[in-house]
Amino acid sequence: MKFNTKTIHGGQENTDPAYGAVMPPIYQTSTYSQTTPGAHKGFEYSRSANPTRTALENSLASIENGKYGLAFGSGLAAIDAILKLFKPGDEIISTNDLYGGSYRLFTSIFKDFGIKFHFIGMENANDIENYINENTKLIWTETPTNPMMNIIDIEAVSKIAKKHKILLAVDNTFATAYLQQPLDLGADIVMHSATKYLGGHSDVVMGSVVVKDEELAEKLYFIQNASGAIAGPMDSFLVLRGIKTLHLRMKRHSENGRAVAEFLNSHPKVEKVYWPGFEDHPNHEIAKKQMKDFGGMVSFTTKENSMKDAVKFVENVKVFTLAESLGGVESLAGHPASMTHASIPKEEREKTGVVDSLIRLSVGIEDEEDLIGDLKQALRS
Ligand code: P1T
């Protein structure tokens, strides 16, 4: 099955054995009747499994070219479950440019449980080897990174991970399986904030994890059930519906993303635009190699280079909405330093370029002219 068919049918055989409903019903139930203890129709309690969630989990596994999908109550709950694979004394090497909430989870929760983190730039994959020792268990990457749009070479990192028998996890939130398939490039775990492009309509908070390896899947399933941060049936239905148009939306997000990046790049008030589609982006060739297109996320700074100016810009947009999050059909504008990345200490985030004047755009699927017109007027004011 090709990707554009998988988004609609992948893993969806027999999702409603009762009536043949084309969309899997929302099984809004916590429990399932049994005829004698242990005798049931495959479901016993909705923390362990729920048919609507299972339908979504099968779809997730299918679009990521994995075997096993797991849906969690949020992207951070998904990351939390992955990190519970490890124990005190283990070390994790993470990209230093990543979602602020992931950084907060690593440094404010798992560090206290005895896991050691190394945050490093991964634009040159070979740099990772300098941080590997016998305690290293996981390499954590995001690509493109949030919010600096750095590109990490998944295939190159996976070779290093395999050589040292370390797991490689890729947070695929910005690209989605439409643009990039980390498991095919050698990653062991692919994770999403499904809140974003997978859901696609800014109406649900969810996380997903997909793997190929059965033993790893069993460990993650055990954590999902034992810790309990599952996705609910209504939210599972919404994300499953979102995935059915993922290929159409991502194509359009990428077209509008390109138009916005090129417009900003030629604007006299704009200092620097971060978008991997530019030929002078440091890892443009890798982006071209591992992604189908460059997506709808664009970050930039203005020549004024001040916090005041950036804040004024995000206050003045009208078609774009000033809001946290990304990946919905509507365009959003954000100020990472005070919003999504406020939990990273200023000196740490500034090392990676998340300065006070940085603005991040999630370019939606509206008409390109309206989006550019809006950016023009906001830059003018
Ligand atoms: O918000 P949640 O569903 O828990 O997902 C966390 C998360 C994980 N990974 C990446 C790359 C993310 O961007 C996020 C959430 N990000 C935002 C809310 C944001 O505006 O960047």
Short mmCIF file of C-alpha atoms and ligand atoms in Angstrom, two decimals:
data_model
loop_
_atom_site.label_atom_id
_atom_site.label_comp_id
_atom_site.label_asym_id
_atom_site.label_seq_id
_atom_site.Cartn_x
_atom_site.Cartn_y
_atom_site.Cartn_z
CA MET A 1 0.00 0.00 0.00
CA LYS A 2 1.29 3.48 -0.89
CA PHE A 3 1.44 6.22 1.75
CA ASN A 4 -1.59 8.15 0.46
CA THR A 5 -3.69 4.99 0.75
CA LYS A 6 -2.23 4.01 4.11
CA THR A 7 -3.39 7.27 5.69
CA ILE A 8 -6.96 6.20 4.92
CA HIS A 9 -6.90 2.40 5.12
CA GLY A 10 -3.66 1.42 6.88
CA GLY A 11 -4.37 -1.02 9.72
CA GLN A 12 -8.12 -0.43 9.38
CA GLU A 13 -9.40 -3.84 8.36
CA ASN A 14 -12.39 -4.96 10.38
CA THR A 15 -12.49 -1.99 12.76
CA ASP A 16 -16.25 -2.43 13.26
CA PRO A 17 -17.09 -6.14 13.27
CA ALA A 18 -20.57 -5.36 14.70
CA TYR A 19 -22.11 -3.25 11.91
CA GLY A 20 -19.37 -2.59 9.39
CA ALA A 21 -19.24 1.15 10.13
CA VAL A 22 -16.72 2.71 7.75
CA MET A 23 -15.25 4.86 10.51
CA PRO A 24 -14.45 2.95 13.71
CA PRO A 25 -17.02 3.81 16.35
CA ILE A 26 -16.02 5.78 19.42
CA TYR A 27 -16.09 3.02 22.02
CA GLN A 28 -16.73 5.34 24.94
CA THR A 29 -16.47 2.61 27.53
CA SER A 30 -14.11 1.89 30.39
CA THR A 31 -14.80 -1.83 30.58
CA TYR A 32 -16.11 -4.89 28.68
CA SER A 33 -18.35 -7.73 29.78
CA GLN A 34 -16.89 -11.18 30.39
CA THR A 35 -18.74 -14.50 30.38
CA THR A 36 -16.39 -16.09 32.88
CA PRO A 37 -13.30 -14.43 34.39
CA GLY A 38 -10.83 -13.84 31.57
CA ALA A 39 -13.26 -14.75 28.75
CA HIS A 40 -13.86 -11.64 26.66
CA LYS A 41 -13.75 -10.46 23.06
CA GLY A 42 -10.19 -9.13 23.18
CA PHE A 43 -10.82 -6.11 25.37
CA GLU A 44 -11.14 -6.11 29.14
CA TYR A 45 -10.40 -2.61 30.44
CA SER A 46 -9.82 0.57 28.43
CA ARG A 47 -6.50 1.50 30.03
CA SER A 48 -5.10 -1.76 28.65
CA ALA A 49 -6.81 -1.43 25.24
CA ASN A 50 -9.84 0.22 23.66
CA PRO A 51 -11.04 -0.60 20.13
CA THR A 52 -11.00 3.05 18.95
CA ARG A 53 -7.50 3.51 20.29
CA THR A 54 -6.40 0.21 18.77
CA ALA A 55 -7.72 1.36 15.37
CA LEU A 56 -5.64 4.54 15.70
CA GLU A 57 -2.57 2.65 16.95
CA ASN A 58 -2.74 0.37 13.92
CA SER A 59 -3.03 3.39 11.63
CA LEU A 60 0.00 5.02 13.31
CA ALA A 61 2.07 1.85 12.88
CA SER A 62 1.05 1.66 9.24
CA ILE A 63 1.88 5.24 8.20
CA GLU A 64 5.27 5.13 9.98
CA ASN A 65 6.22 1.81 8.36
CA GLY A 66 6.44 0.31 11.82
CA LYS A 67 4.76 -2.69 13.38
CA TYR A 68 3.51 -1.48 16.72
CA GLY A 69 1.76 1.82 17.53
CA LEU A 70 0.92 3.26 20.93
CA ALA A 71 -1.23 6.32 21.63
CA PHE A 72 -0.76 8.44 24.77
CA GLY A 73 -2.60 11.30 26.44
CA SER A 74 -0.11 13.89 25.11
CA GLY A 75 3.21 14.12 23.30
CA LEU A 76 4.94 14.55 26.63
CA ALA A 77 3.20 11.45 28.02
CA ALA A 78 4.62 9.55 25.03
CA ILE A 79 8.14 10.84 25.74
CA ASP A 80 7.66 10.07 29.43
CA ALA A 81 6.83 6.45 28.55
CA ILE A 82 9.93 6.15 26.35
CA LEU A 83 12.15 7.51 29.13
CA LYS A 84 10.74 4.96 31.56
CA LEU A 85 12.60 2.31 29.55
CA PHE A 86 15.74 3.50 31.35
CA LYS A 87 17.08 3.33 34.89
CA PRO A 88 19.30 5.36 37.21
CA GLY A 89 22.84 5.60 35.89
CA ASP A 90 21.78 5.41 32.25
CA GLU A 91 22.82 8.26 29.97
CA ILE A 92 20.92 9.89 27.14
CA ILE A 93 22.37 12.11 24.44
CA SER A 94 19.82 14.63 23.24
CA THR A 95 19.81 17.32 20.61
CA ASN A 96 20.27 20.69 22.35
CA ASP A 97 17.61 22.30 20.16
CA LEU A 98 14.29 20.73 21.09
CA TYR A 99 10.80 21.49 22.34
CA GLY A 100 11.03 23.30 25.71
CA GLY A 101 8.64 20.84 27.36
CA SER A 102 10.83 17.86 26.36
CA TYR A 103 13.85 19.65 27.86
CA ARG A 104 11.85 20.34 31.03
CA LEU A 105 10.76 16.69 31.32
CA PHE A 106 14.38 15.54 30.90
CA THR A 107 16.02 18.05 33.24
CA SER A 108 13.34 18.60 35.89
CA ILE A 109 11.97 15.07 36.25
CA PHE A 110 14.16 12.31 34.79
CA LYS A 111 17.44 13.92 35.88
CA ASP A 112 16.21 13.61 39.48
CA PHE A 113 15.58 9.91 38.86
CA GLY A 114 19.27 9.48 38.13
CA ILE A 115 19.33 9.64 34.34
CA LYS A 116 22.14 11.76 32.93
CA PHE A 117 21.54 13.92 29.87
CA HIS A 118 24.03 15.42 27.43
CA PHE A 119 22.54 18.17 25.27
CA ILE A 120 24.58 18.65 22.14
CA GLY A 121 24.36 20.06 18.62
CA MET A 122 23.78 17.15 16.23
CA GLU A 123 24.10 18.89 12.89
CA ASN A 124 27.32 16.97 12.48
CA ALA A 125 26.37 13.40 13.44
CA ASN A 126 29.99 12.42 14.18
CA ASP A 127 30.06 14.79 17.18
CA ILE A 128 27.72 12.39 18.98
CA GLU A 129 30.42 9.73 19.37
CA ASN A 130 32.39 12.01 21.73
CA TYR A 131 29.62 11.65 24.31
CA ILE A 132 29.04 7.90 24.10
CA ASN A 133 30.19 5.68 26.96
CA GLU A 134 29.12 2.30 28.35
CA ASN A 135 26.15 3.91 30.15
CA THR A 136 24.71 5.54 27.04
CA LYS A 137 21.34 4.00 26.23
CA LEU A 138 19.48 6.44 23.99
CA ILE A 139 20.05 9.14 21.40
CA TRP A 140 17.13 11.59 21.37
CA THR A 141 16.61 13.65 18.25
CA GLU A 142 14.11 16.03 16.74
CA THR A 143 14.41 16.86 13.07
CA PRO A 144 13.58 19.48 11.94
CA THR A 145 14.23 20.84 15.42
CA ASN A 146 11.79 23.03 17.30
CA PRO A 147 12.19 25.97 16.78
CA MET A 148 15.50 26.47 14.93
CA MET A 149 14.70 24.14 12.03
CA ASN A 150 18.05 22.35 12.28
CA ILE A 151 18.29 19.10 10.39
CA ILE A 152 19.80 15.95 11.88
CA ASP A 153 20.95 13.16 9.56
CA ILE A 154 18.82 10.26 10.83
CA GLU A 155 20.63 7.62 8.78
CA ALA A 156 24.08 8.76 9.92
CA VAL A 157 22.99 8.91 13.58
CA SER A 158 21.37 5.49 13.33
CA LYS A 159 24.66 4.00 12.10
CA ILE A 160 26.41 5.38 15.18
CA ALA A 161 23.60 4.16 17.44
CA LYS A 162 23.75 0.65 15.95
CA LYS A 163 27.54 0.49 16.20
CA HIS A 164 27.30 1.18 19.94
CA LYS A 165 24.03 -0.77 20.50
CA ILE A 166 22.17 2.35 21.61
CA LEU A 167 18.53 3.10 20.81
CA LEU A 168 17.73 6.01 18.52
CA ALA A 169 14.47 7.91 19.00
CA VAL A 170 13.22 10.53 16.56
CA ASP A 171 10.58 13.08 17.50
CA ASN A 172 8.92 13.32 14.09
CA THR A 173 6.36 15.98 15.06
CA PHE A 174 7.52 18.70 12.62
CA ALA A 175 7.95 16.46 9.58
CA THR A 176 5.35 13.71 10.10
CA ALA A 177 5.46 10.37 8.33
CA TYR A 178 4.36 12.09 5.12
CA LEU A 179 7.66 13.95 4.81
CA GLN A 180 10.04 11.60 6.59
CA GLN A 181 10.07 8.00 7.78
CA PRO A 182 12.65 7.62 10.55
CA LEU A 183 12.14 3.85 11.05
CA ASP A 184 13.13 3.28 7.41
CA LEU A 185 16.25 5.34 8.03
CA GLY A 186 17.32 3.13 10.95
CA ALA A 187 15.64 4.74 13.98
CA ASP A 188 14.27 2.39 16.64
CA ILE A 189 11.52 4.64 17.99
CA VAL A 190 9.49 7.33 16.24
CA MET A 191 7.48 9.65 18.43
CA HIS A 192 4.96 12.41 17.74
CA SER A 193 3.06 15.09 19.47
CA ALA A 194 -0.09 13.95 17.63
CA THR A 195 -1.60 17.21 18.91
CA LYS A 196 0.07 18.79 15.88
CA TYR A 197 -0.05 17.64 12.24
CA LEU A 198 -1.43 14.15 12.88
CA GLY A 199 -4.54 15.54 14.56
CA GLY A 200 -4.21 18.53 12.28
CA HIS A 201 -7.13 20.62 13.51
CA SER A 202 -5.98 21.97 16.91
CA ASP A 203 -8.78 20.15 18.69
CA VAL A 204 -6.96 17.39 20.56
CA VAL A 205 -3.86 16.77 22.70
CA MET A 206 -2.19 13.41 22.11
CA GLY A 207 1.12 11.61 21.70
CA SER A 208 2.20 8.59 19.70
CA VAL A 209 5.05 6.10 19.61
CA VAL A 210 5.76 3.59 16.85
CA VAL A 211 8.42 0.85 16.81
CA LYS A 212 9.29 -2.20 14.73
CA ASP A 213 10.88 -4.41 17.35
CA GLU A 214 8.52 -6.72 19.25
CA GLU A 215 10.47 -6.77 22.50
CA LEU A 216 10.67 -2.97 22.58
CA ALA A 217 6.94 -2.77 21.80
CA GLU A 218 6.16 -5.11 24.68
CA LYS A 219 8.19 -3.00 27.10
CA LEU A 220 6.46 0.18 25.92
CA TYR A 221 3.05 -1.44 26.07
CA PHE A 222 3.79 -2.56 29.63
CA ILE A 223 4.70 1.03 30.55
CA GLN A 224 1.63 2.41 28.77
CA ASN A 225 -0.66 0.10 30.73
CA ALA A 226 1.24 0.25 34.02
CA SER A 227 1.65 4.05 34.06
CA GLY A 228 -1.68 4.66 32.38
CA ALA A 229 -1.14 7.85 30.32
CA ILE A 230 -3.37 6.58 27.50
CA ALA A 231 -5.26 8.44 24.78
CA GLY A 232 -9.04 8.42 25.22
CA PRO A 233 -11.50 7.03 22.63
CA MET A 234 -12.88 10.40 21.47
CA ASP A 235 -9.38 11.80 20.97
CA SER A 236 -8.32 8.60 19.21
CA PHE A 237 -11.23 9.01 16.81
CA LEU A 238 -10.26 12.62 16.10
CA VAL A 239 -6.62 11.81 15.37
CA LEU A 240 -7.59 8.83 13.22
CA ARG A 241 -9.82 11.19 11.23
CA GLY A 242 -6.99 13.72 11.04
CA ILE A 243 -4.56 11.15 9.63
CA LYS A 244 -6.93 10.45 6.71
CA THR A 245 -6.08 13.87 5.24
CA LEU A 246 -2.46 14.05 6.42
CA HIS A 247 -1.00 13.69 2.93
CA LEU A 248 -3.20 16.47 1.51
CA ARG A 249 -2.56 18.82 4.39
CA MET A 250 1.21 18.26 4.53
CA LYS A 251 1.53 18.92 0.82
CA ARG A 252 -0.30 22.19 1.22
CA HIS A 253 1.53 23.12 4.47
CA SER A 254 4.79 22.60 2.59
CA GLU A 255 3.68 24.76 -0.36
CA ASN A 256 2.57 27.59 1.92
CA GLY A 257 5.66 27.12 4.11
CA ARG A 258 7.86 27.61 1.08
CA ALA A 259 5.93 30.73 -0.02
CA VAL A 260 6.16 32.27 3.45
CA ALA A 261 9.87 31.42 3.88
CA GLU A 262 10.71 32.94 0.49
CA PHE A 263 8.62 36.04 1.17
CA LEU A 264 10.27 36.63 4.55
CA ASN A 265 13.73 36.00 3.11
CA SER A 266 13.27 38.82 0.62
CA HIS A 267 11.75 41.28 3.09
CA PRO A 268 13.99 44.24 4.04
CA LYS A 269 12.96 44.15 7.72
CA VAL A 270 13.78 40.46 8.15
CA GLU A 271 17.25 39.50 9.36
CA LYS A 272 17.33 35.71 9.11
CA VAL A 273 14.86 33.02 8.10
CA TYR A 274 15.26 29.46 9.39
CA TRP A 275 13.80 26.98 6.89
CA PRO A 276 15.55 23.83 5.63
CA GLY A 277 14.43 24.37 2.04
CA PHE A 278 16.95 27.16 1.47
CA GLU A 279 20.06 26.05 -0.39
CA ASP A 280 22.23 27.85 2.14
CA HIS A 281 20.62 26.08 5.11
CA PRO A 282 23.59 24.24 6.71
CA ASN A 283 21.98 20.79 6.28
CA HIS A 284 19.87 21.46 3.19
CA GLU A 285 21.34 18.46 1.37
CA ILE A 286 20.44 16.13 4.25
CA ALA A 287 16.93 17.60 4.42
CA LYS A 288 16.57 16.94 0.70
CA LYS A 289 17.81 13.40 1.14
CA GLN A 290 15.60 12.39 4.07
CA MET A 291 12.48 14.55 3.55
CA LYS A 292 9.97 14.66 0.73
CA ASP A 293 9.46 18.43 1.18
CA PHE A 294 10.25 20.93 3.93
CA GLY A 295 6.98 21.30 5.83
CA GLY A 296 5.09 24.26 7.20
CA MET A 297 7.31 25.48 10.04
CA VAL A 298 9.35 28.66 9.56
CA SER A 299 11.26 30.69 12.18
CA PHE A 300 12.80 34.14 11.71
CA THR A 301 14.29 37.21 13.35
CA THR A 302 13.78 40.82 12.33
CA LYS A 303 16.53 43.38 11.78
CA GLU A 304 15.39 45.35 14.84
CA ASN A 305 16.47 42.27 16.75
CA SER A 306 14.53 43.12 19.88
CA MET A 307 12.06 41.31 22.08
CA LYS A 308 9.74 44.33 21.85
CA ASP A 309 9.66 44.15 18.08
CA ALA A 310 9.04 40.39 17.99
CA VAL A 311 6.23 40.68 20.53
CA LYS A 312 4.70 43.57 18.55
CA PHE A 313 4.81 41.46 15.40
CA VAL A 314 3.00 38.50 16.95
CA GLU A 315 0.43 40.85 18.48
CA ASN A 316 -0.23 42.47 15.10
CA VAL A 317 -0.89 39.42 12.93
CA LYS A 318 -4.54 38.95 11.99
CA VAL A 319 -4.87 35.86 9.78
CA PHE A 320 -2.17 34.12 11.83
CA THR A 321 -3.24 33.60 15.47
CA LEU A 322 -0.86 34.28 18.34
CA ALA A 323 -0.87 30.92 20.13
CA GLU A 324 1.21 28.02 21.41
CA SER A 325 1.25 24.82 19.34
CA LEU A 326 1.54 24.14 15.62
CA GLY A 327 0.45 21.81 12.87
CA GLY A 328 -3.23 22.76 12.62
CA VAL A 329 -4.99 23.84 9.44
CA GLU A 330 -4.88 27.43 10.72
CA SER A 331 -1.70 29.50 10.78
CA LEU A 332 -0.20 30.29 14.17
CA ALA A 333 2.53 32.69 15.25
CA GLY A 334 4.54 32.25 18.44
CA HIS A 335 7.36 33.80 20.43
CA PRO A 336 9.44 30.79 21.56
CA ALA A 337 11.52 32.64 24.19
CA SER A 338 8.45 33.57 26.23
CA MET A 339 6.12 30.76 25.18
CA THR A 340 7.09 27.26 24.00
CA HIS A 341 10.74 27.45 25.10
CA ALA A 342 10.41 29.56 28.25
CA SER A 343 11.30 26.51 30.37
CA ILE A 344 14.83 26.42 28.90
CA PRO A 345 17.20 28.80 30.77
CA LYS A 346 17.95 31.91 28.68
CA GLU A 347 21.69 31.20 28.37
CA GLU A 348 21.01 27.60 27.27
CA ARG A 349 18.41 28.52 24.64
CA GLU A 350 20.45 31.42 23.30
CA LYS A 351 23.33 29.00 22.58
CA THR A 352 21.09 27.34 19.99
CA GLY A 353 19.70 30.59 18.57
CA VAL A 354 16.44 30.85 20.50
CA VAL A 355 16.98 34.55 21.11
CA ASP A 356 14.35 36.98 22.43
CA SER A 357 13.75 38.33 18.92
CA LEU A 358 12.94 34.93 17.36
CA ILE A 359 9.44 34.41 15.93
CA ARG A 360 8.07 30.98 14.97
CA LEU A 361 5.34 30.46 12.40
CA SER A 362 3.22 27.38 11.88
CA VAL A 363 2.03 28.01 8.36
CA GLY A 364 -1.48 26.67 7.83
CA ILE A 365 -3.36 25.75 4.70
CA GLU A 366 -5.17 29.04 4.08
CA ASP A 367 -4.75 30.98 0.85
CA GLU A 368 -1.11 31.92 0.33
CA GLU A 369 -1.97 35.53 -0.62
CA ASP A 370 -3.86 36.12 2.60
CA LEU A 371 -0.98 34.74 4.65
CA ILE A 372 1.63 36.85 2.92
CA GLY A 373 -0.62 39.92 3.04
CA ASP A 374 -0.94 39.42 6.79
CA LEU A 375 2.81 39.07 7.33
CA LYS A 376 3.38 42.21 5.22
CA GLN A 377 1.02 44.32 7.30
CA ALA A 378 2.39 42.97 10.58
CA LEU A 379 5.98 43.70 9.49
CA ARG A 380 4.95 47.20 8.38
CA SER A 381 3.48 48.00 11.76
O1 P1T B 1 2.08 19.20 23.70
P1 P1T B 1 2.28 17.72 23.64
O2 P1T B 1 1.28 17.01 22.83
O3 P1T B 1 2.48 17.12 24.99
O4 P1T B 1 3.64 17.48 22.82
C1 P1T B 1 4.89 17.88 23.29
C2 P1T B 1 5.82 18.12 22.12
C3 P1T B 1 6.75 17.16 21.81
N1 P1T B 1 7.60 17.32 20.75
C4 P1T B 1 7.56 18.41 19.99
C5 P1T B 1 8.50 18.55 18.85
C6 P1T B 1 6.62 19.41 20.25
O5 P1T B 1 6.60 20.48 19.44
C7 P1T B 1 5.73 19.28 21.34
C8 P1T B 1 4.74 20.32 21.69
N2 P1T B 1 5.04 21.58 21.15
C9 P1T B 1 4.32 22.72 21.33
C10 P1T B 1 3.22 22.81 22.10
C11 P1T B 1 4.83 23.89 20.59
O6 P1T B 1 4.12 24.89 20.43
O7 P1T B 1 6.00 23.82 20.15
#
